[in-house]
Amino acid sequence: MAPVVFAFLNQKGGVGKTTLALHVAHALARQRQRVLLVDADPQGSALDWADSRTLGAPFPVVGLPKASLHKELPQLGRDYHAIIIDGSPRVYDVARSAILASHVVLIPVQPSPYDVWASDHIVDLIDEARIYKPDLKAAFVINRRIMNTALGRDVKSALADYPIPVLKSAVSQRILFAESAANGQTVFEIAPKHPAAQEIQSLVKEIQGLIP
Ligand SMILES: Nc1ncnc2c1ncn2[C@@H]1O[C@H](COP(=O)(O)OP(=O)(O)OP(=O)(O)O)[C@@H](O)[C@H]1O
Ligand SMILES: [Mg+2]
């Protein structure tokens, strides 16, 4: 069976594409799925993460920051159950190619209206791709939510302006994400029962429910 392809994309930098891609990949690998992480960012952050590990990564990470991603992925990913694409904050052509390659596009946003507005580019690209791929699924994922706060009304109304839903599972601002990354790990390795890990599990459950 062909793998399911999820992409974390947003032209806005630093919103959590790499963090969420690595954690979702690890969560799926822990379900005994064969997972491939495709680093589509020329910065190579996910590759750096894999290189900084002392133990082998729980899933392979390959660099493919190319506009031909959608053409190469079927061959490259044929032995996997799931492929996670970590997008670049810049390269437009690669984002377009990643959308073409994907079943589900996830757009991490921080809970600020400025961040929501900055995702205009990716929302436009998704709109454009839906002409050819009417079954393409897309959703916003709130990342770095401040714990125990409701989403501000300004953020909610900014999100409501888009024809793309917001996932119920948000990921909170937690130092553990940065700490685990510094050691080339995920929160599953340093604190698998921590609420940070539970939030990722909920996110994974929700995005698996989006698979057509
Ligand atoms: N939920 C979170 N809680 C705390 N820190 C976080 C969280 N998500 C991401 N970070 C931190 O924010 C920084 C940016 O995250 P990340 O690199 O995942 O974003 P990105 O969208 O991939 O950035 P870029 O656009 O540069 O590729 C990193 O230092 C990361 O550790
Ligand atoms: Mg990144």
mmCIF file of C-alpha atoms and ligand atoms in Angstrom:
data_model
loop_
_atom_site.group_PDB
_atom_site.id
_atom_site.type_symbol
_atom_site.label_atom_id
_atom_site.label_comp_id
_atom_site.label_asym_id
_atom_site.label_seq_id
_atom_site.Cartn_x
_atom_site.Cartn_y
_atom_site.Cartn_z
ATOM 1 C CA MET A 1 0.000 0.000 0.000
ATOM 2 C CA ALA A 2 1.237 3.524 -0.755
ATOM 3 C CA PRO A 3 2.401 5.466 2.308
ATOM 4 C CA VAL A 4 0.337 8.223 3.858
ATOM 5 C CA VAL A 5 2.110 11.556 3.470
ATOM 6 C CA PHE A 6 1.831 14.347 6.046
ATOM 7 C CA ALA A 7 3.581 17.687 5.557
ATOM 8 C CA PHE A 8 4.252 20.403 8.130
ATOM 9 C CA LEU A 9 4.370 23.607 6.164
ATOM 10 C CA ASN A 10 4.341 27.317 6.850
ATOM 11 C CA GLN A 11 6.365 30.032 5.178
ATOM 12 C CA LYS A 12 6.593 31.700 8.536
ATOM 13 C CA GLY A 13 9.806 30.702 10.294
ATOM 14 C CA GLY A 14 10.110 29.247 13.761
ATOM 15 C CA VAL A 15 6.483 28.161 14.178
ATOM 16 C CA GLY A 16 7.332 24.542 15.034
ATOM 17 C CA LYS A 17 7.394 22.710 11.706
ATOM 18 C CA THR A 18 10.515 20.737 12.600
ATOM 19 C CA THR A 19 9.519 20.143 16.220
ATOM 20 C CA LEU A 20 6.091 18.807 15.297
ATOM 21 C CA ALA A 21 7.373 16.814 12.302
ATOM 22 C CA LEU A 22 9.988 15.025 14.433
ATOM 23 C CA HIS A 23 7.550 14.344 17.248
ATOM 24 C CA VAL A 24 4.757 13.097 15.022
ATOM 25 C CA ALA A 25 7.273 10.900 13.173
ATOM 26 C CA HIS A 26 8.462 9.449 16.467
ATOM 27 C CA ALA A 27 4.924 8.890 17.741
ATOM 28 C CA LEU A 28 4.072 6.962 14.565
ATOM 29 C CA ALA A 29 7.310 4.957 14.781
ATOM 30 C CA ARG A 30 6.314 4.033 18.341
ATOM 31 C CA GLN A 31 3.112 2.578 16.850
ATOM 32 C CA ARG A 32 5.451 0.259 14.920
ATOM 33 C CA GLN A 33 4.816 2.040 11.667
ATOM 34 C CA ARG A 34 7.674 2.334 9.214
ATOM 35 C CA VAL A 35 8.197 6.088 9.092
ATOM 36 C CA LEU A 36 10.393 8.193 6.846
ATOM 37 C CA LEU A 37 11.082 11.820 7.696
ATOM 38 C CA VAL A 38 11.834 13.968 4.672
ATOM 39 C CA ASP A 39 13.699 17.168 5.466
ATOM 40 C CA ALA A 40 12.541 19.519 2.712
ATOM 41 C CA ASP A 41 14.312 22.513 4.235
ATOM 42 C CA PRO A 42 17.743 23.513 2.879
ATOM 43 C CA GLN A 43 18.601 24.549 6.481
ATOM 44 C CA GLY A 44 18.573 20.815 7.230
ATOM 45 C CA SER A 45 17.366 21.104 10.839
ATOM 46 C CA ALA A 46 15.863 17.617 10.954
ATOM 47 C CA LEU A 47 19.066 16.195 9.452
ATOM 48 C CA ASP A 48 21.076 18.076 12.094
ATOM 49 C CA TRP A 49 18.810 16.605 14.755
ATOM 50 C CA ALA A 50 19.461 13.087 13.428
ATOM 51 C CA ASP A 51 23.224 13.756 13.196
ATOM 52 C CA SER A 52 23.389 14.994 16.775
ATOM 53 C CA ARG A 53 22.053 11.715 18.136
ATOM 54 C CA THR A 54 24.381 9.311 19.809
ATOM 55 C CA LEU A 55 22.017 6.432 19.174
ATOM 56 C CA GLY A 56 20.508 5.821 15.743
ATOM 57 C CA ALA A 57 17.294 7.711 15.013
ATOM 58 C CA PRO A 58 13.990 5.879 15.632
ATOM 59 C CA PHE A 59 13.166 6.576 11.963
ATOM 60 C CA PRO A 60 15.340 7.499 8.985
ATOM 61 C CA VAL A 61 15.725 11.158 8.013
ATOM 62 C CA VAL A 62 16.575 12.075 4.422
ATOM 63 C CA GLY A 63 17.197 15.519 2.938
ATOM 64 C CA LEU A 64 15.179 16.388 -0.151
ATOM 65 C CA PRO A 65 14.816 20.162 -0.385
ATOM 66 C CA LYS A 66 13.814 20.035 -4.027
ATOM 67 C CA ALA A 67 10.934 21.161 -6.178
ATOM 68 C CA SER A 68 10.899 17.638 -7.625
ATOM 69 C CA LEU A 69 9.974 16.183 -4.220
ATOM 70 C CA HIS A 70 6.546 15.038 -5.403
ATOM 71 C CA LYS A 71 8.112 13.174 -8.301
ATOM 72 C CA GLU A 72 10.796 11.462 -6.225
ATOM 73 C CA LEU A 73 8.719 10.571 -3.190
ATOM 74 C CA PRO A 74 6.721 7.631 -4.579
ATOM 75 C CA GLN A 75 9.935 5.735 -5.314
ATOM 76 C CA LEU A 76 11.840 6.911 -2.230
ATOM 77 C CA GLY A 77 8.967 6.219 0.147
ATOM 78 C CA ARG A 78 7.613 3.020 -1.268
ATOM 79 C CA ASP A 79 8.630 0.812 1.682
ATOM 80 C CA TYR A 80 7.102 3.030 4.365
ATOM 81 C CA HIS A 81 3.708 3.309 5.994
ATOM 82 C CA ALA A 82 4.016 7.020 6.659
ATOM 83 C CA ILE A 83 6.105 9.883 5.348
ATOM 84 C CA ILE A 84 6.453 13.122 7.263
ATOM 85 C CA ILE A 85 7.712 16.161 5.380
ATOM 86 C CA ASP A 86 9.368 18.948 7.348
ATOM 87 C CA GLY A 87 8.952 22.098 5.255
ATOM 88 C CA SER A 88 11.105 25.141 4.733
ATOM 89 C CA PRO A 89 10.224 28.674 5.842
ATOM 90 C CA ARG A 90 11.307 29.970 2.451
ATOM 91 C CA VAL A 91 11.539 28.055 -0.807
ATOM 92 C CA TYR A 92 8.146 28.422 -2.404
ATOM 93 C CA ASP A 93 8.660 25.769 -5.084
ATOM 94 C CA VAL A 94 9.519 23.143 -2.514
ATOM 95 C CA ALA A 95 6.385 23.954 -0.512
ATOM 96 C CA ARG A 96 4.296 23.602 -3.653
ATOM 97 C CA SER A 97 5.919 20.269 -4.411
ATOM 98 C CA ALA A 98 5.403 19.099 -0.805
ATOM 99 C CA ILE A 99 1.699 19.936 -1.085
ATOM 100 C CA LEU A 100 1.462 17.930 -4.290
ATOM 101 C CA ALA A 101 3.125 14.991 -2.533
ATOM 102 C CA SER A 102 0.867 15.095 0.541
ATOM 103 C CA HIS A 103 -2.427 13.681 1.693
ATOM 104 C CA VAL A 104 -2.563 15.954 4.730
ATOM 105 C CA VAL A 105 -0.947 19.390 5.120
ATOM 106 C CA LEU A 106 -0.590 20.673 8.668
ATOM 107 C CA ILE A 107 0.109 24.342 9.242
ATOM 108 C CA PRO A 108 1.663 25.055 12.630
ATOM 109 C CA VAL A 109 0.806 28.496 13.951
ATOM 110 C CA GLN A 110 1.589 30.196 17.204
ATOM 111 C CA PRO A 111 -1.407 31.651 18.989
ATOM 112 C CA SER A 112 -0.984 35.186 17.750
ATOM 113 C CA PRO A 113 -3.024 36.855 15.023
ATOM 114 C CA TYR A 114 0.230 37.983 13.364
ATOM 115 C CA ASP A 115 1.288 34.384 13.017
ATOM 116 C CA VAL A 116 -2.066 33.401 11.628
ATOM 117 C CA TRP A 117 -1.954 36.178 9.018
ATOM 118 C CA ALA A 118 1.578 35.190 8.081
ATOM 119 C CA SER A 119 0.276 31.818 6.942
ATOM 120 C CA ASP A 120 -1.495 33.460 3.982
ATOM 121 C CA HIS A 121 1.093 32.138 1.538
ATOM 122 C CA ILE A 122 0.663 28.537 2.440
ATOM 123 C CA VAL A 123 -3.116 28.851 2.521
ATOM 124 C CA ASP A 124 -3.001 30.280 -1.023
ATOM 125 C CA LEU A 125 -0.819 27.402 -2.195
ATOM 126 C CA ILE A 126 -3.251 24.896 -0.677
ATOM 127 C CA ASP A 127 -6.189 26.601 -2.397
ATOM 128 C CA GLU A 128 -4.344 26.394 -5.680
ATOM 129 C CA ALA A 129 -3.426 22.723 -5.192
ATOM 130 C CA ARG A 130 -7.032 21.804 -4.386
ATOM 131 C CA ILE A 131 -7.960 22.513 -7.982
ATOM 132 C CA TYR A 132 -5.950 19.413 -8.894
ATOM 133 C CA LYS A 133 -6.241 17.566 -5.608
ATOM 134 C CA PRO A 134 -9.774 18.054 -4.317
ATOM 135 C CA ASP A 135 -9.213 15.415 -1.591
ATOM 136 C CA LEU A 136 -6.239 17.226 -0.075
ATOM 137 C CA LYS A 137 -6.745 17.671 3.669
ATOM 138 C CA ALA A 138 -5.316 20.678 5.483
ATOM 139 C CA ALA A 139 -5.534 21.997 9.025
ATOM 140 C CA PHE A 140 -3.944 24.529 11.330
ATOM 141 C CA VAL A 141 -2.184 23.209 14.437
ATOM 142 C CA ILE A 142 -1.760 25.616 17.310
ATOM 143 C CA ASN A 143 1.764 25.294 18.664
ATOM 144 C CA ARG A 144 3.325 26.976 21.704
ATOM 145 C CA ARG A 145 -0.021 27.541 23.276
ATOM 146 C CA ILE A 146 0.386 29.113 26.664
ATOM 147 C CA MET A 147 -0.817 26.550 29.158
ATOM 148 C CA ASN A 148 -4.149 27.034 30.871
ATOM 149 C CA THR A 149 -5.179 29.936 28.711
ATOM 150 C CA ALA A 150 -8.062 30.101 26.314
ATOM 151 C CA LEU A 151 -7.170 31.014 22.753
ATOM 152 C CA GLY A 152 -7.542 34.765 22.469
ATOM 153 C CA ARG A 153 -10.574 36.057 20.667
ATOM 154 C CA ASP A 154 -8.301 37.841 18.190
ATOM 155 C CA VAL A 155 -6.599 34.557 17.254
ATOM 156 C CA LYS A 156 -9.889 32.731 16.917
ATOM 157 C CA SER A 157 -11.309 35.347 14.622
ATOM 158 C CA ALA A 158 -8.105 35.471 12.531
ATOM 159 C CA LEU A 159 -8.285 31.676 12.121
ATOM 160 C CA ALA A 160 -11.983 31.779 11.294
ATOM 161 C CA ASP A 161 -11.198 33.885 8.213
ATOM 162 C CA TYR A 162 -9.578 30.898 6.509
ATOM 163 C CA PRO A 163 -11.301 27.994 4.786
ATOM 164 C CA ILE A 164 -9.072 25.612 6.734
ATOM 165 C CA PRO A 165 -10.072 24.077 10.072
ATOM 166 C CA VAL A 166 -8.085 24.246 13.290
ATOM 167 C CA LEU A 167 -7.255 20.961 14.999
ATOM 168 C CA LYS A 168 -8.668 20.482 18.498
ATOM 169 C CA SER A 169 -5.310 19.184 19.738
ATOM 170 C CA ALA A 170 -2.992 22.081 20.444
ATOM 171 C CA VAL A 171 0.617 21.734 21.553
ATOM 172 C CA SER A 172 1.626 23.851 24.530
ATOM 173 C CA GLN A 173 4.708 25.941 25.046
ATOM 174 C CA ARG A 174 7.021 23.617 26.993
ATOM 175 C CA ILE A 175 10.698 23.858 27.598
ATOM 176 C CA LEU A 176 10.938 20.079 27.185
ATOM 177 C CA PHE A 177 10.592 20.424 23.414
ATOM 178 C CA ALA A 178 13.659 22.647 23.172
ATOM 179 C CA GLU A 179 15.569 20.548 25.714
ATOM 180 C CA SER A 180 14.929 17.304 23.890
ATOM 181 C CA ALA A 181 15.933 18.839 20.548
ATOM 182 C CA ALA A 182 19.239 20.002 21.980
ATOM 183 C CA ASN A 183 20.194 16.359 22.559
ATOM 184 C CA GLY A 184 18.845 15.058 19.271
ATOM 185 C CA GLN A 185 15.925 13.466 21.083
ATOM 186 C CA THR A 186 12.182 13.797 21.358
ATOM 187 C CA VAL A 187 10.081 14.138 24.479
ATOM 188 C CA PHE A 188 9.212 10.433 24.104
ATOM 189 C CA GLU A 189 12.788 9.573 24.955
ATOM 190 C CA ILE A 190 13.277 11.893 27.891
ATOM 191 C CA ALA A 191 9.801 11.898 29.445
ATOM 192 C CA PRO A 192 7.338 9.612 27.660
ATOM 193 C CA LYS A 193 4.581 10.189 30.238
ATOM 194 C CA HIS A 194 4.969 13.961 30.333
ATOM 195 C CA PRO A 195 1.946 16.020 29.224
ATOM 196 C CA ALA A 196 4.066 17.201 26.272
ATOM 197 C CA ALA A 197 4.188 13.612 25.022
ATOM 198 C CA GLN A 198 0.462 13.202 25.673
ATOM 199 C CA GLU A 199 -0.309 16.301 23.621
ATOM 200 C CA ILE A 200 1.658 14.875 20.704
ATOM 201 C CA GLN A 201 -0.227 11.571 21.027
ATOM 202 C CA SER A 202 -3.553 13.432 20.871
ATOM 203 C CA LEU A 203 -2.346 15.367 17.849
ATOM 204 C CA VAL A 204 -1.335 12.147 16.121
ATOM 205 C CA LYS A 205 -4.683 10.548 16.852
ATOM 206 C CA GLU A 206 -6.482 13.534 15.396
ATOM 207 C CA ILE A 207 -4.360 13.717 12.245
ATOM 208 C CA GLN A 208 -4.708 9.978 11.664
ATOM 209 C CA GLY A 209 -8.448 10.609 11.673
ATOM 210 C CA LEU A 210 -7.981 13.004 8.745
ATOM 211 C CA ILE A 211 -6.564 10.366 6.436
ATOM 212 C CA PRO A 212 -8.923 9.946 3.544
HETATM 213 N N1 LIG B 1 5.732 23.751 21.792
HETATM 214 C C1 LIG B 1 6.947 24.283 21.963
HETATM 215 N N2 LIG B 1 7.375 24.629 23.200
HETATM 216 C C2 LIG B 1 8.597 25.176 23.376
HETATM 217 N N3 LIG B 1 9.466 25.409 22.393
HETATM 218 C C3 LIG B 1 9.097 25.092 21.142
HETATM 219 C C4 LIG B 1 7.826 24.515 20.858
HETATM 220 N N4 LIG B 1 7.762 24.313 19.521
HETATM 221 C C5 LIG B 1 8.923 24.743 19.006
HETATM 222 N N5 LIG B 1 9.727 25.223 19.959
HETATM 223 C C6 LIG B 1 11.062 25.818 19.798
HETATM 224 O O1 LIG B 1 10.932 26.922 18.909
HETATM 225 C C7 LIG B 1 12.032 26.990 18.031
HETATM 226 C C8 LIG B 1 11.513 26.935 16.595
HETATM 227 O O2 LIG B 1 10.882 25.657 16.403
HETATM 228 P P1 LIG B 1 11.102 24.838 15.061
HETATM 229 O O3 LIG B 1 12.534 24.820 14.677
HETATM 230 O O4 LIG B 1 10.404 23.542 15.232
HETATM 231 O O5 LIG B 1 10.295 25.767 14.038
HETATM 232 P P2 LIG B 1 10.325 25.712 12.438
HETATM 233 O O6 LIG B 1 8.983 26.160 11.983
HETATM 234 O O7 LIG B 1 10.786 24.373 11.990
HETATM 235 O O8 LIG B 1 11.438 26.803 12.112
HETATM 236 P P3 LIG B 1 12.070 27.091 10.657
HETATM 237 O O9 LIG B 1 11.023 27.899 9.965
HETATM 238 O O10 LIG B 1 13.303 27.853 10.935
HETATM 239 O O11 LIG B 1 12.297 25.770 10.003
HETATM 240 C C9 LIG B 1 12.940 25.825 18.385
HETATM 241 O O12 LIG B 1 13.950 26.304 19.241
HETATM 242 C C10 LIG B 1 12.036 24.858 19.141
HETATM 243 O O13 LIG B 1 12.736 24.087 20.099
HETATM 244 MG MG MG B 2 12.323 23.864 10.640
#
